[in-house]
PDB file of C-alpha atoms in Angstrom:
ATOM      1  CA  MET T   1       9.103  -1.002  11.337  1.00  0.00           C
ATOM      2  CA  ILE T   2      10.653  -3.604   9.070  1.00  0.00           C
ATOM      3  CA  PRO T   3      13.155  -2.031   6.680  1.00  0.00           C
ATOM      4  CA  LEU T   4      12.943  -2.645   2.961  1.00  0.00           C
ATOM      5  CA  PHE T   5      16.180  -3.159   1.060  1.00  0.00           C
ATOM      6  CA  TYR T   6      16.526  -2.679  -2.686  1.00  0.00           C
ATOM      7  CA  GLY T   7      18.867  -4.181  -5.188  1.00  0.00           C
ATOM      8  CA  LYS T   8      18.986  -5.755  -8.599  1.00  0.00           C
ATOM      9  CA  ILE T   9      19.549  -9.223  -9.988  1.00  0.00           C
ATOM     10  CA  GLU T  10      21.709  -9.634 -13.070  1.00  0.00           C
ATOM     11  CA  ASN T  11      22.873 -12.957 -14.454  1.00  0.00           C
ATOM     12  CA  GLY T  12      21.463 -14.725 -11.404  1.00  0.00           C
ATOM     13  CA  LYS T  13      23.464 -12.603  -8.941  1.00  0.00           C
ATOM     14  CA  LEU T  14      21.893 -10.301  -6.327  1.00  0.00           C
ATOM     15  CA  GLU T  15      23.463  -6.881  -5.867  1.00  0.00           C
ATOM     16  CA  LEU T  16      22.101  -4.807  -2.965  1.00  0.00           C
ATOM     17  CA  PHE T  17      22.144  -1.030  -3.288  1.00  0.00           C
ATOM     18  CA  LYS T  18      23.083  -0.574   0.385  1.00  0.00           C
ATOM     19  CA  PRO T  19      24.855  -3.806   1.368  1.00  0.00           C
ATOM     20  CA  ASP T  20      26.472  -2.352   4.503  1.00  0.00           C
ATOM     21  CA  LEU T  21      23.105  -1.260   5.888  1.00  0.00           C
ATOM     22  CA  PHE T  22      21.608  -4.676   5.094  1.00  0.00           C
ATOM     23  CA  LYS T  23      24.535  -6.426   6.817  1.00  0.00           C
ATOM     24  CA  MET T  24      24.193  -4.212   9.892  1.00  0.00           C
ATOM     25  CA  TYR T  25      20.472  -5.037  10.062  1.00  0.00           C
ATOM     26  CA  TYR T  26      20.728  -8.809   9.723  1.00  0.00           C
ATOM     27  CA  GLN T  27      23.741  -9.066  12.071  1.00  0.00           C
ATOM     28  CA  SER T  28      21.531  -7.655  14.838  1.00  0.00           C
ATOM     29  CA  MET T  29      19.290 -10.745  14.562  1.00  0.00           C
ATOM     30  CA  GLU T  30      19.579 -14.308  15.847  1.00  0.00           C
ATOM     31  CA  GLY T  31      17.608 -17.439  15.058  1.00  0.00           C
ATOM     32  CA  LEU T  32      15.280 -18.271  12.202  1.00  0.00           C
ATOM     33  CA  VAL T  33      14.377 -15.476   9.803  1.00  0.00           C
ATOM     34  CA  GLY T  34      12.199 -15.080   6.730  1.00  0.00           C
ATOM     35  CA  LEU T  35      13.392 -13.417   3.560  1.00  0.00           C
ATOM     36  CA  THR T  36      11.190 -12.224   0.711  1.00  0.00           C
ATOM     37  CA  ILE T  37      12.426 -11.135  -2.691  1.00  0.00           C
ATOM     38  CA  ARG T  38       9.932  -9.629  -5.110  1.00  0.00           C
ATOM     39  CA  LYS T  39      10.056  -7.643  -8.282  1.00  0.00           C
ATOM     40  CA  LYS T  40       9.772  -3.932  -7.558  1.00  0.00           C
ATOM     41  CA  GLY T  41       6.637  -2.488  -9.139  1.00  0.00           C
ATOM     42  CA  LYS T  42       6.006   1.035 -10.284  1.00  0.00           C
ATOM     43  CA  ILE T  43       4.635   3.208  -7.478  1.00  0.00           C
ATOM     44  CA  ARG T  44       0.996   4.276  -7.925  1.00  0.00           C
ATOM     45  CA  SER T  45       0.546   6.943 -10.558  1.00  0.00           C
ATOM     46  CA  ASN T  46      -0.425  10.575 -10.083  1.00  0.00           C
ATOM     47  CA  PRO T  47      -3.678  10.076 -12.047  1.00  0.00           C
ATOM     48  CA  GLN T  48      -4.533   7.167  -9.720  1.00  0.00           C
ATOM     49  CA  ASN T  49      -3.823   9.319  -6.677  1.00  0.00           C
ATOM     50  CA  ASN T  50      -5.858  12.245  -8.058  1.00  0.00           C
ATOM     51  CA  THR T  51      -8.802   9.966  -8.832  1.00  0.00           C
ATOM     52  CA  TYR T  52      -8.545   8.325  -5.403  1.00  0.00           C
ATOM     53  CA  TRP T  53      -8.749  11.663  -3.577  1.00  0.00           C
ATOM     54  CA  MET T  54     -11.578  12.823  -5.836  1.00  0.00           C
ATOM     55  CA  TRP T  55     -13.473   9.666  -4.857  1.00  0.00           C
ATOM     56  CA  CYS T  56     -12.721  10.200  -1.149  1.00  0.00           C
ATOM     57  CA  THR T  57     -14.251  13.668  -1.530  1.00  0.00           C
ATOM     58  CA  GLU T  58     -17.295  12.444  -3.494  1.00  0.00           C
ATOM     59  CA  ILE T  59     -18.028   9.606  -1.068  1.00  0.00           C
ATOM     60  CA  GLY T  60     -17.322  11.811   1.953  1.00  0.00           C
ATOM     61  CA  ASP T  61     -19.696  14.496   0.660  1.00  0.00           C
ATOM     62  CA  ASP T  62     -22.445  11.895   0.251  1.00  0.00           C
ATOM     63  CA  LEU T  63     -21.892  10.292   3.676  1.00  0.00           C
ATOM     64  CA  GLY T  64     -21.055  13.458   5.623  1.00  0.00           C
ATOM     65  CA  TYR T  65     -17.353  12.800   6.219  1.00  0.00           C
ATOM     66  CA  ALA T  66     -14.173  14.656   5.296  1.00  0.00           C
ATOM     67  CA  PRO T  67     -11.973  13.185   2.545  1.00  0.00           C
ATOM     68  CA  GLU T  68      -9.244  12.382   5.111  1.00  0.00           C
ATOM     69  CA  GLU T  69     -11.762  10.430   7.201  1.00  0.00           C
ATOM     70  CA  MET T  70     -12.761   8.400   4.156  1.00  0.00           C
ATOM     71  CA  HIS T  71      -9.075   7.861   3.349  1.00  0.00           C
ATOM     72  CA  ASN T  72      -8.479   6.459   6.842  1.00  0.00           C
ATOM     73  CA  TYR T  73     -11.573   4.268   6.617  1.00  0.00           C
ATOM     74  CA  PHE T  74     -10.632   2.842   3.212  1.00  0.00           C
ATOM     75  CA  LYS T  75      -7.086   2.072   4.340  1.00  0.00           C
ATOM     76  CA  SER T  76      -8.345   0.304   7.482  1.00  0.00           C
ATOM     77  CA  GLU T  77     -10.954  -1.620   5.508  1.00  0.00           C
ATOM     78  CA  PHE T  78      -9.051  -2.550   2.352  1.00  0.00           C
ATOM     79  CA  LEU T  79      -5.319  -2.152   3.062  1.00  0.00           C
ATOM     80  CA  LYS T  80      -5.051  -4.112   6.278  1.00  0.00           C
ATOM     81  CA  GLU T  81      -2.612  -6.942   6.640  1.00  0.00           C
ATOM     82  CA  VAL T  82      -2.649  -9.423   9.503  1.00  0.00           C
ATOM     83  CA  LYS T  83       0.826 -10.474  10.640  1.00  0.00           C
ATOM     84  CA  MET T  84       2.273 -12.614  13.363  1.00  0.00           C
ATOM     85  CA  ILE T  85       4.971 -10.851  15.344  1.00  0.00           C
ATOM     86  CA  GLN T  86       7.325 -12.346  17.913  1.00  0.00           C
ATOM     87  CA  SER T  87       9.187 -10.570  20.678  1.00  0.00           C
ATOM     88  CA  LYS T  88      12.764 -11.467  21.597  1.00  0.00           C
ATOM     89  CA  SER T  89      11.325 -13.267  24.643  1.00  0.00           C
ATOM     90  CA  GLY T  90       9.343 -15.541  22.319  1.00  0.00           C
ATOM     91  CA  ILE T  91       5.866 -14.094  22.817  1.00  0.00           C
ATOM     92  CA  ILE T  92       3.847 -14.296  19.593  1.00  0.00           C
ATOM     93  CA  LYS T  93       0.963 -11.970  18.861  1.00  0.00           C
ATOM     94  CA  GLU T  94      -1.296 -11.409  15.864  1.00  0.00           C
ATOM     95  CA  VAL T  95      -1.417  -7.758  14.815  1.00  0.00           C
ATOM     96  CA  THR T  96      -3.182  -5.839  12.079  1.00  0.00           C
ATOM     97  CA  MET T  97      -1.000  -3.469  10.091  1.00  0.00           C
ATOM     98  CA  ILE T  98      -2.480  -0.757   7.866  1.00  0.00           C
ATOM     99  CA  GLN T  99      -0.605  -0.205   4.607  1.00  0.00           C
ATOM    100  CA  SER T 100       0.025   3.239   3.171  1.00  0.00           C
ATOM    101  CA  THR T 101      -1.430   4.267  -0.176  1.00  0.00           C
ATOM    102  CA  THR T 102       1.918   5.896  -1.009  1.00  0.00           C
ATOM    103  CA  LYS T 103       3.570   2.470  -0.993  1.00  0.00           C
ATOM    104  CA  GLN T 104       1.097   0.870  -3.404  1.00  0.00           C
ATOM    105  CA  THR T 105       2.159  -0.139  -6.885  1.00  0.00           C
ATOM    106  CA  THR T 106       0.035   0.790  -9.877  1.00  0.00           C
ATOM    107  CA  ILE T 107      -1.427  -2.734  -9.773  1.00  0.00           C
ATOM    108  CA  THR T 108      -2.217  -2.850  -6.040  1.00  0.00           C
ATOM    109  CA  MET T 109      -3.595   0.704  -6.179  1.00  0.00           C
ATOM    110  CA  LYS T 110      -5.974  -0.356  -8.958  1.00  0.00           C
ATOM    111  CA  GLN T 111      -7.127  -3.324  -6.865  1.00  0.00           C
ATOM    112  CA  PHE T 112      -7.657  -0.987  -3.884  1.00  0.00           C
ATOM    113  CA  MET T 113      -9.607   1.488  -6.016  1.00  0.00           C
ATOM    114  CA  ASP T 114     -11.741  -1.320  -7.488  1.00  0.00           C
ATOM    115  CA  LYS T 115     -12.843  -2.146  -3.928  1.00  0.00           C
ATOM    116  CA  ILE T 116     -13.713   1.502  -3.301  1.00  0.00           C
ATOM    117  CA  TRP T 117     -15.682   1.626  -6.588  1.00  0.00           C
ATOM    118  CA  ARG T 118     -17.683  -1.433  -5.422  1.00  0.00           C
ATOM    119  CA  PHE T 119     -18.178   0.092  -1.960  1.00  0.00           C
ATOM    120  CA  ALA T 120     -19.582   3.271  -3.506  1.00  0.00           C
ATOM    121  CA  GLY T 121     -21.880   1.239  -5.765  1.00  0.00           C
ATOM    122  CA  GLU T 122     -23.199  -0.735  -2.791  1.00  0.00           C
ATOM    123  CA  MET T 123     -23.929   2.588  -1.043  1.00  0.00           C
ATOM    124  CA  GLY T 124     -25.704   3.987  -4.122  1.00  0.00           C
ATOM    125  CA  ILE T 125     -23.004   6.588  -4.698  1.00  0.00           C
ATOM    126  CA  ILE T 126     -22.092   7.356  -8.302  1.00  0.00           C
ATOM    127  CA  LEU T 127     -18.411   8.172  -8.639  1.00  0.00           C
ATOM    128  CA  THR T 128     -16.742  10.114 -11.409  1.00  0.00           C
ATOM    129  CA  ASP T 129     -15.354   7.587 -13.885  1.00  0.00           C
ATOM    130  CA  PRO T 130     -11.552   7.919 -14.034  1.00  0.00           C
ATOM    131  CA  ASP T 131     -11.638   7.954 -17.845  1.00  0.00           C
ATOM    132  CA  ASP T 132     -14.083  10.878 -17.805  1.00  0.00           C
ATOM    133  CA  PHE T 133     -11.977  12.658 -15.182  1.00  0.00           C
ATOM    134  CA  ASN T 134      -8.732  12.223 -17.136  1.00  0.00           C
ATOM    135  CA  ASN T 135     -10.426  13.506 -20.301  1.00  0.00           C
ATOM    136  CA  LEU T 136     -11.364  16.726 -18.475  1.00  0.00           C
ATOM    137  CA  LYS T 137      -7.717  17.681 -18.000  1.00  0.00           C
TER     138      LYS T 137
END
């Protein structure tokens, strides 16, 4: 698993929240490395998560699968990421990694749920509209 380090940038200067841990991690490496810095988004919302699981249940009921089975299918279908990994001996392999829904931002969760909405439509399954669902609370 690749660790994720957090920090903040103020006045053009990066300040890591756990610099000692970051230093320990990168000092264990040799050779070329890649570094990505991105703005931290808000983690998916509770209403998004509630709607997502409601949809997993609705689709699962229609297709004859449990909500957890639909959850696993949707992650493998829509949250997969192909990466190239390299061993210390230099062997390179392409692998498919499945992302977690708990790590999605509100934006990426919406994109994921849009794909599920389209999937349901293609299967002739009518899902509860999130606006209708949120108005029921």
